[in-house]
Coordinates of C-alpha atoms and ligand atoms in Angstrom, one line a residue:
M22 CA 11.3 -18.0 -24.3
R23 CA 9.9 -14.8 -25.7
T24 CA 7.2 -12.5 -24.4
Q25 CA 6.1 -8.9 -24.8
V26 CA 6.3 -7.8 -21.2
A27 CA 8.4 -9.6 -18.5
I28 CA 6.9 -8.7 -15.1
I29 CA 9.2 -9.1 -12.1
G30 CA 7.2 -9.7 -8.9
A31 CA 3.8 -11.3 -8.2
G32 CA 2.6 -8.8 -5.6
P33 CA -0.5 -6.7 -6.3
S34 CA 1.4 -4.5 -8.8
G35 CA 2.7 -7.3 -11.0
L36 CA -0.5 -9.4 -10.9
L37 CA -2.8 -6.4 -11.7
L38 CA -0.5 -5.3 -14.5
G39 CA -0.4 -8.8 -15.9
Q40 CA -4.2 -9.0 -15.9
L41 CA -4.8 -5.6 -17.6
L42 CA -2.2 -6.4 -20.3
H43 CA -3.8 -9.8 -20.9
K44 CA -7.2 -8.2 -21.3
A45 CA -5.6 -6.0 -24.0
G46 CA -4.1 -9.0 -25.8
I47 CA -0.5 -8.3 -24.6
D48 CA 1.6 -11.4 -23.7
N49 CA 3.3 -11.3 -20.3
I50 CA 5.1 -13.6 -17.9
I51 CA 5.5 -13.0 -14.2
I52 CA 8.7 -14.1 -12.5
E53 CA 8.4 -14.2 -8.7
R54 CA 11.1 -15.1 -6.1
Q55 CA 8.7 -16.5 -3.5
S56 CA 6.1 -19.2 -3.6
G57 CA 2.4 -18.4 -4.1
E58 CA 1.6 -19.4 -0.6
Y59 CA 4.3 -17.1 0.8
V60 CA 2.9 -14.2 -1.2
L61 CA -0.6 -14.9 0.2
G62 CA 0.7 -15.2 3.7
R63 CA 1.8 -11.6 4.0
I64 CA -0.5 -9.4 6.0
R65 CA -0.8 -6.0 4.4
A66 CA -3.2 -3.1 4.5
G67 CA -6.7 -3.2 3.2
I68 CA -8.3 0.2 2.2
L69 CA -9.1 0.7 -1.5
E70 CA -9.7 4.0 -3.1
Q71 CA -12.5 4.2 -5.7
V72 CA -9.8 4.5 -8.4
T73 CA -8.4 1.2 -7.3
V74 CA -11.8 -0.5 -7.2
D75 CA -12.6 0.8 -10.7
L76 CA -9.3 -0.7 -11.9
L77 CA -10.0 -4.1 -10.4
E78 CA -13.4 -4.0 -12.2
E79 CA -11.6 -3.2 -15.5
A80 CA -9.3 -6.2 -14.8
G81 CA -12.4 -8.4 -14.2
V82 CA -11.5 -9.3 -10.7
A83 CA -14.0 -7.3 -8.6
A84 CA -16.9 -9.7 -8.0
R85 CA -15.8 -11.0 -4.6
L86 CA -14.6 -7.5 -3.6
H87 CA -18.1 -6.2 -4.2
A88 CA -19.7 -9.1 -2.4
E89 CA -17.4 -9.1 0.7
G90 CA -15.8 -5.6 0.9
T91 CA -17.3 -3.1 3.3
I92 CA -17.9 0.5 2.1
H93 CA -16.8 3.3 4.4
H94 CA -18.5 6.7 4.0
S95 CA -16.5 8.4 6.7
I96 CA -13.4 8.2 8.8
E97 CA -13.1 9.0 12.5
L98 CA -10.4 10.9 14.5
I99 CA -9.9 10.6 18.2
F100 CA -8.1 13.4 20.2
R101 CA -8.5 14.8 23.7
Q102 CA -10.5 11.7 24.5
Q103 CA -13.2 12.4 22.0
R104 CA -14.2 10.8 18.7
H105 CA -15.1 13.0 15.7
A106 CA -16.4 11.8 12.3
I107 CA -15.4 13.2 9.0
D108 CA -18.1 12.7 6.4
V109 CA -15.8 11.7 3.5
H110 CA -18.8 10.8 1.3
G111 CA -20.6 14.1 1.8
L112 CA -17.4 16.2 1.4
T113 CA -16.3 14.6 -1.8
G114 CA -19.5 14.6 -3.8
G115 CA -20.2 10.9 -3.0
K116 CA -16.9 9.2 -3.0
V117 CA -16.1 6.3 -0.6
V118 CA -13.3 3.8 0.2
T119 CA -13.7 0.1 0.5
A120 CA -12.3 -2.1 3.2
Y121 CA -11.0 -5.3 1.5
G122 CA -7.8 -7.0 2.5
Q123 CA -4.8 -6.8 0.1
T124 CA -4.4 -10.6 0.7
E125 CA -7.9 -11.2 -0.6
M126 CA -7.3 -8.9 -3.6
T127 CA -4.1 -10.8 -4.3
H128 CA -6.0 -14.1 -4.1
D129 CA -8.5 -12.9 -6.6
L130 CA -5.8 -11.8 -9.0
M131 CA -4.0 -15.1 -8.7
D132 CA -7.1 -17.0 -9.4
A133 CA -7.9 -14.9 -12.4
R134 CA -4.4 -15.4 -13.7
Q135 CA -4.5 -19.1 -13.2
A136 CA -8.0 -19.4 -14.9
A137 CA -6.6 -17.5 -17.9
G138 CA -3.7 -19.9 -18.1
L139 CA -1.1 -17.2 -18.0
P140 CA 2.5 -18.1 -17.2
T141 CA 3.8 -17.3 -13.7
V142 CA 7.1 -18.7 -12.4
Y143 CA 7.1 -18.9 -8.6
E144 CA 10.3 -19.6 -6.6
A145 CA 12.6 -18.2 -9.3
A146 CA 16.1 -17.8 -7.9
N147 CA 18.8 -15.2 -8.9
V148 CA 16.5 -13.2 -11.1
S149 CA 18.5 -10.6 -13.1
I150 CA 17.6 -8.1 -15.7
H151 CA 19.8 -7.2 -18.8
D152 CA 19.9 -4.9 -21.8
Y153 CA 16.9 -2.8 -20.8
D154 CA 18.6 0.2 -22.5
S155 CA 18.4 -1.7 -25.9
A156 CA 15.4 -2.9 -28.0
R157 CA 15.9 -6.5 -26.7
P158 CA 15.8 -6.6 -22.9
R159 CA 16.3 -10.0 -21.2
V160 CA 15.5 -11.5 -17.9
R161 CA 17.4 -14.4 -16.5
Y162 CA 16.5 -16.6 -13.5
E163 CA 17.1 -20.1 -12.1
K164 CA 14.4 -22.6 -11.3
D165 CA 14.9 -26.1 -9.9
G166 CA 18.6 -25.8 -10.7
Q167 CA 18.1 -24.9 -14.4
H168 CA 19.0 -21.5 -16.0
H169 CA 16.3 -19.7 -18.0
E170 CA 16.3 -16.6 -20.1
V171 CA 13.3 -14.6 -21.3
E172 CA 13.6 -12.2 -24.1
C173 CA 11.0 -9.4 -24.1
D174 CA 10.1 -5.9 -25.4
F175 CA 9.7 -4.4 -21.9
I176 CA 10.5 -5.2 -18.3
A177 CA 8.1 -4.1 -15.5
G178 CA 9.9 -3.9 -12.2
C179 CA 7.0 -4.8 -9.8
D180 CA 9.3 -6.4 -7.3
G181 CA 8.8 -4.3 -4.2
F182 CA 11.1 -2.2 -2.1
H183 CA 13.8 -4.9 -1.8
G184 CA 13.6 -6.1 -5.4
V185 CA 16.3 -6.5 -8.0
C186 CA 15.0 -4.0 -10.6
R187 CA 15.7 -0.7 -8.9
A188 CA 18.9 -2.1 -7.5
S189 CA 20.1 -2.9 -11.0
V190 CA 19.9 0.7 -12.2
P191 CA 23.3 2.5 -12.1
K192 CA 23.5 4.8 -9.1
G193 CA 24.1 7.9 -11.2
A194 CA 20.8 7.4 -13.1
I195 CA 18.5 7.4 -10.1
T196 CA 17.8 9.8 -7.3
E197 CA 16.3 8.5 -4.0
F198 CA 14.4 10.6 -1.4
E199 CA 13.9 9.1 2.0
K200 CA 12.5 9.9 5.4
V201 CA 12.5 7.4 8.3
Y202 CA 10.2 8.0 11.3
P203 CA 11.4 7.5 14.9
F204 CA 8.7 4.8 15.8
G205 CA 7.0 1.7 14.5
W206 CA 3.5 0.2 14.3
L207 CA 2.6 -2.8 16.3
G208 CA -0.2 -4.5 14.4
V209 CA -2.6 -7.3 15.6
L210 CA -5.0 -9.3 13.5
A211 CA -7.8 -11.1 15.5
D212 CA -11.0 -12.9 14.6
V213 CA -13.3 -10.6 16.5
P214 CA -15.9 -8.1 15.2
P215 CA -14.3 -4.7 14.5
V216 CA -15.2 -1.9 17.0
S217 CA -16.0 0.4 14.1
P218 CA -17.2 -1.6 11.1
H219 CA -18.2 1.5 9.0
A220 CA -15.2 3.8 9.5
I221 CA -11.5 3.5 10.2
I222 CA -10.6 5.2 13.5
Y223 CA -7.3 7.1 13.8
G224 CA -6.3 8.1 17.4
N225 CA -3.9 10.8 18.6
T226 CA -3.2 10.5 22.4
E227 CA -0.5 11.4 24.8
R228 CA 0.4 7.7 24.9
G229 CA 0.8 7.7 21.1
F230 CA -1.1 6.8 17.9
S231 CA -3.8 4.1 17.6
L232 CA -5.7 2.7 14.7
C233 CA -8.9 0.6 14.5
S234 CA -9.3 -1.1 11.1
M235 CA -10.9 -4.3 9.8
R236 CA -10.6 -7.0 7.2
S237 CA -14.3 -8.2 7.4
L238 CA -17.2 -8.0 9.8
T239 CA -15.6 -10.9 11.8
R240 CA -11.9 -10.0 11.5
S241 CA -10.3 -6.9 13.0
R242 CA -6.9 -5.2 12.4
Y243 CA -5.6 -2.9 15.2
Y244 CA -2.4 -0.9 15.6
V245 CA -0.6 1.1 18.2
Q246 CA 2.5 3.2 17.7
C247 CA 5.5 1.7 19.5
P248 CA 9.3 2.3 19.9
L249 CA 11.3 1.0 17.0
D250 CA 13.4 -1.3 19.1
D251 CA 10.4 -3.0 20.8
K252 CA 10.1 -6.7 20.1
V253 CA 6.9 -8.5 19.4
E254 CA 7.7 -10.9 22.4
Q255 CA 7.4 -7.9 24.7
W256 CA 3.7 -7.5 23.7
S257 CA 1.4 -10.2 25.0
D258 CA -2.1 -10.0 23.7
E259 CA -3.3 -8.7 27.0
R260 CA -0.8 -5.9 27.0
F261 CA -1.7 -5.0 23.5
W262 CA -5.5 -4.8 24.2
D263 CA -4.9 -2.9 27.3
E264 CA -2.7 -0.3 25.5
L265 CA -5.1 0.0 22.6
R266 CA -8.0 0.8 25.0
R267 CA -6.0 3.4 26.7
R268 CA -5.5 5.1 23.3
L269 CA -9.2 5.4 22.5
D270 CA -12.0 7.5 23.9
P271 CA -13.7 5.8 26.8
E272 CA -16.9 4.9 24.9
T273 CA -15.0 3.2 22.1
A274 CA -12.6 1.6 24.5
Q275 CA -15.4 0.0 26.3
R276 CA -16.8 -1.5 23.1
V277 CA -13.6 -3.2 21.8
I278 CA -14.1 -6.9 21.6
T279 CA -10.8 -8.7 22.3
G280 CA -9.6 -12.2 21.4
P281 CA -6.4 -14.2 20.7
S282 CA -4.2 -12.6 18.0
I283 CA -3.7 -14.6 14.8
E284 CA -0.9 -12.3 13.7
K285 CA 1.2 -9.8 15.5
S286 CA 4.1 -7.8 14.0
I287 CA 6.1 -4.6 14.3
A288 CA 6.7 -2.5 11.1
P289 CA 8.9 0.6 10.7
L290 CA 7.5 3.6 9.0
R291 CA 9.3 5.1 6.0
S292 CA 8.7 7.5 3.2
F293 CA 10.7 6.8 0.0
V294 CA 10.6 7.9 -3.7
A295 CA 13.0 6.9 -6.5
E296 CA 13.1 9.2 -9.5
P297 CA 12.7 8.6 -12.4
M298 CA 10.5 5.5 -12.7
R299 CA 11.6 4.6 -16.2
F300 CA 15.0 3.6 -17.6
G301 CA 14.9 2.8 -21.3
R302 CA 12.7 -0.3 -21.5
L303 CA 12.5 -0.9 -17.7
F304 CA 9.7 0.6 -15.7
L305 CA 9.3 0.6 -11.9
A306 CA 5.9 0.3 -10.4
G307 CA 4.5 0.2 -6.9
D308 CA 6.8 -0.4 -3.9
A309 CA 9.8 -0.9 -6.2
A310 CA 9.6 2.9 -6.8
H311 CA 8.1 4.3 -3.6
I312 CA 7.1 3.6 -0.1
V313 CA 4.6 5.6 2.1
P314 CA 4.1 5.2 5.9
P315 CA 0.8 3.2 6.3
T316 CA -1.1 6.2 7.9
G317 CA -3.7 6.9 5.3
A318 CA -3.4 3.6 3.5
K319 CA -2.0 4.9 0.2
G320 CA 0.7 2.2 -0.6
L321 CA -1.5 -0.3 -2.4
N322 CA -3.5 2.5 -4.1
L323 CA -0.4 4.1 -5.5
A324 CA 0.7 0.8 -6.8
A325 CA -2.7 0.5 -8.6
S326 CA -2.4 4.0 -10.2
D327 CA 1.1 3.3 -11.4
V328 CA -0.2 0.1 -13.0
K329 CA -3.0 2.0 -14.6
Y330 CA -0.6 4.4 -16.2
L331 CA 1.8 1.7 -17.2
S332 CA -0.8 -0.6 -18.7
Q333 CA -2.2 2.3 -20.8
A334 CA 1.2 3.3 -22.0
L335 CA 2.1 -0.2 -23.1
I336 CA -1.3 -0.7 -24.7
D337 CA -0.8 2.5 -26.7
Y338 CA 2.7 1.4 -27.6
F339 CA 1.6 -2.0 -29.0
A340 CA -1.6 -0.9 -30.5
E341 CA -0.6 2.3 -32.1
K342 CA 3.2 2.2 -32.0
S343 CA 3.0 5.4 -30.0
D344 CA 5.8 6.2 -27.5
A345 CA 3.8 9.1 -25.9
G346 CA 2.5 7.0 -23.0
I347 CA 5.8 5.4 -22.1
D348 CA 7.6 8.7 -22.4
A349 CA 5.2 10.4 -20.1
Y350 CA 5.0 7.4 -17.6
S351 CA 7.4 8.5 -15.0
A352 CA 6.3 12.1 -14.8
R353 CA 2.6 11.1 -14.7
C354 CA 3.2 8.6 -11.8
L355 CA 5.5 10.9 -9.8
A356 CA 3.0 13.8 -9.9
R357 CA 0.4 11.5 -8.1
V358 CA 3.0 9.7 -6.0
W359 CA 4.4 12.9 -4.5
K360 CA 0.9 14.1 -3.6
A361 CA 0.2 10.8 -1.7
E362 CA 3.7 11.0 -0.1
R363 CA 2.8 14.5 1.1
F364 CA -0.6 13.3 2.5
S365 CA 0.9 10.2 4.2
W366 CA 3.7 12.3 5.8
W367 CA 1.2 14.9 6.9
L368 CA -1.2 12.5 8.5
T369 CA 1.7 10.6 10.1
T370 CA 3.1 13.8 11.5
L371 CA -0.3 14.9 12.8
M372 CA -1.3 11.7 14.5
H373 CA 1.9 10.3 16.2
R374 CA 3.8 11.2 19.3
F375 CA 7.3 12.3 18.3
P376 CA 10.1 11.8 20.8
D377 CA 11.4 15.4 20.6
T378 CA 8.3 17.6 20.6
E379 CA 6.9 16.8 24.1
G380 CA 3.9 18.8 25.4
F381 CA 4.2 21.6 22.9
G382 CA 4.0 19.2 19.9
Q383 CA 1.0 17.5 21.4
R384 CA -0.9 20.8 21.9
V385 CA -0.1 21.9 18.4
Q386 CA -1.4 18.6 17.0
E387 CA -4.6 18.9 19.0
A388 CA -5.1 22.4 17.8
E389 CA -4.7 21.3 14.2
L390 CA -7.1 18.4 14.8
D391 CA -9.7 20.7 16.4
Y392 CA -9.4 23.0 13.3
L393 CA -9.6 20.0 11.0
V394 CA -12.8 18.6 12.4
N395 CA -14.5 22.0 12.6
S396 CA -13.5 23.6 9.3
R397 CA -15.3 22.4 6.2
A398 CA -12.3 23.5 4.1
A399 CA -9.8 21.5 6.2
S400 CA -12.1 18.5 6.4
T401 CA -12.6 18.6 2.6
A402 CA -8.9 18.6 2.0
L403 CA -8.5 15.5 4.2
A404 CA -11.5 13.8 2.6
E405 CA -10.5 14.3 -1.0
N406 CA -7.0 13.0 -0.3
Y407 CA -8.3 10.0 1.7
V408 CA -10.6 8.8 -1.1
G409 CA -7.8 9.3 -3.6
L410 CA -7.0 12.2 -5.9
P411 CA -8.3 11.8 -9.5
L412 CA -6.0 10.1 -12.0
Ligands
APR501 N1 12.8 -11.4 -8.1 C1 11.5 -11.7 -8.3 N2 10.5 -11.3 -7.4 C2 10.9 -10.5 -6.4 C3 12.3 -10.1 -6.2 C4 13.2 -10.6 -7.1 N3 14.5 -10.3 -7.0 N4 12.3 -9.3 -5.2 C5 11.1 -9.2 -4.7 N5 10.2 -9.9 -5.4 C6 8.8 -10.1 -5.3 C7 8.4 -10.2 -3.8 O1 8.5 -11.5 -3.3 C8 6.9 -9.7 -3.9 O2 6.0 -10.8 -4.1 O3 8.1 -8.9 -5.7 C9 6.8 -8.8 -5.1 C10 6.6 -7.4 -4.7 O4 5.3 -7.3 -4.1 P1 5.0 -6.1 -3.0 O5 6.1 -6.0 -2.1 O6 3.6 -6.5 -2.5 O7 4.9 -4.8 -3.9 P2 3.8 -4.3 -4.9 O8 3.2 -5.4 -5.7 O9 4.3 -3.1 -5.5 O10 2.6 -3.9 -3.9 C11 2.2 -2.7 -3.4 O11 1.4 -1.6 -1.5 O12 0.2 -1.7 0.5 C12 1.4 -1.6 -0.1 O13 3.5 -2.5 0.6 C13 2.2 -2.8 0.3 O14 2.6 -4.8 -0.9 C14 2.0 -3.6 -1.0 C15 2.3 -2.6 -2.0
PHB502 C1 -5.2 -1.5 7.7 O1 -6.4 -1.9 7.7 O2 -4.3 -2.3 7.8 C2 -5.0 -0.1 7.6 C3 -6.0 0.8 7.5 C4 -5.8 2.2 7.4 C5 -4.5 2.7 7.4 C6 -3.5 1.8 7.5 C7 -3.7 0.4 7.6 O3 -4.3 4.0 7.3

């Protein structure tokens, strides 16, 4: 089989790239290791920057997002037992973020791909990439015991942090930067109305970080910072709700509506960047190239901006035989990636309890938060990063 762009991975990056290329008349095939149901079963973040919403519109998959997503004009910070709003909308000249689950967005992209009759191979085993430093790259995989080979012009590595694409690049050709944080996030999903339907709440307390988020007006997503070696089994629903309330201001704590969890998991926090993001005719996009800690919700949005740059570069290549976009791809992405890495690291550092900083660290964080909510300059810097820096 032959195609113009072979996309490895059917997460948000791969699906969105496939859709944008298809709109521009560029053939593509997606090869995914898991089943479609498995991909849809993963619980991920759900805050979209305006840039991401615009891109979903361009891809023609924003109808349900507009109907069901919730617009947030502000975010809220809790420290010293008090809740403070930051007017993101007012501070950024009218920009907002939209709460819409990544799972829903993935669903919309899958439906659009199916409706357009575009080829997607799910449950592909032993995917491998070959000759991406030549003009004729190839992808091999196995499906139902049969060997297959796809010949293509370009390979898009949209296969996430544990994918095969980045791992296939010779060690000497890639530089990796990493920071691992000394705690995790315990997340709970529950079918209860969110305590704060119009703003995400980020809490800094002496007991550790807390976060109140949502998937819809009837489904909430909450998190508390926890030790990395905690096990989910140690956290009954009751213990979780109790701990969450203790990490909120009294008024908010009192309004939390609890219910049985429908998902509960512990995730480590990591910052990671691989440079460059292009190797001949192989491009990395999304989690395959970089990871941010979830504080600030940049992971999905960075994946979307990589895909924007990559689709434009490939469209220019096929339409005008211009290499300019593909040559600039890595540097353009990394400039935006590092700014989001900086923001996510900063917000993580500001909001969490670190094992080695004790009381002094807590007071310094509270002083910075006090400055942040009372200084227009500092609030503006937070707000413009939160809604997403311009492309
Ligand atoms: N072959 C084929 N597919 C693979 C392989 C492989 N060897 N390895 C991984 N995959 C698939 C995974 O099963 C997954 O469906 O690649 C896909 C990668 O999807 P994601 O991990 O979701 O990464 P990405 O699409 O870049 O999404 C961006 O932003 O909010 C963050 O981490 C969150 O998933 C989110 C990401
Ligand atoms: C989420 O809704 O899962 C979420 C929201 C905001 C974050 C991180 C995660 O910063």
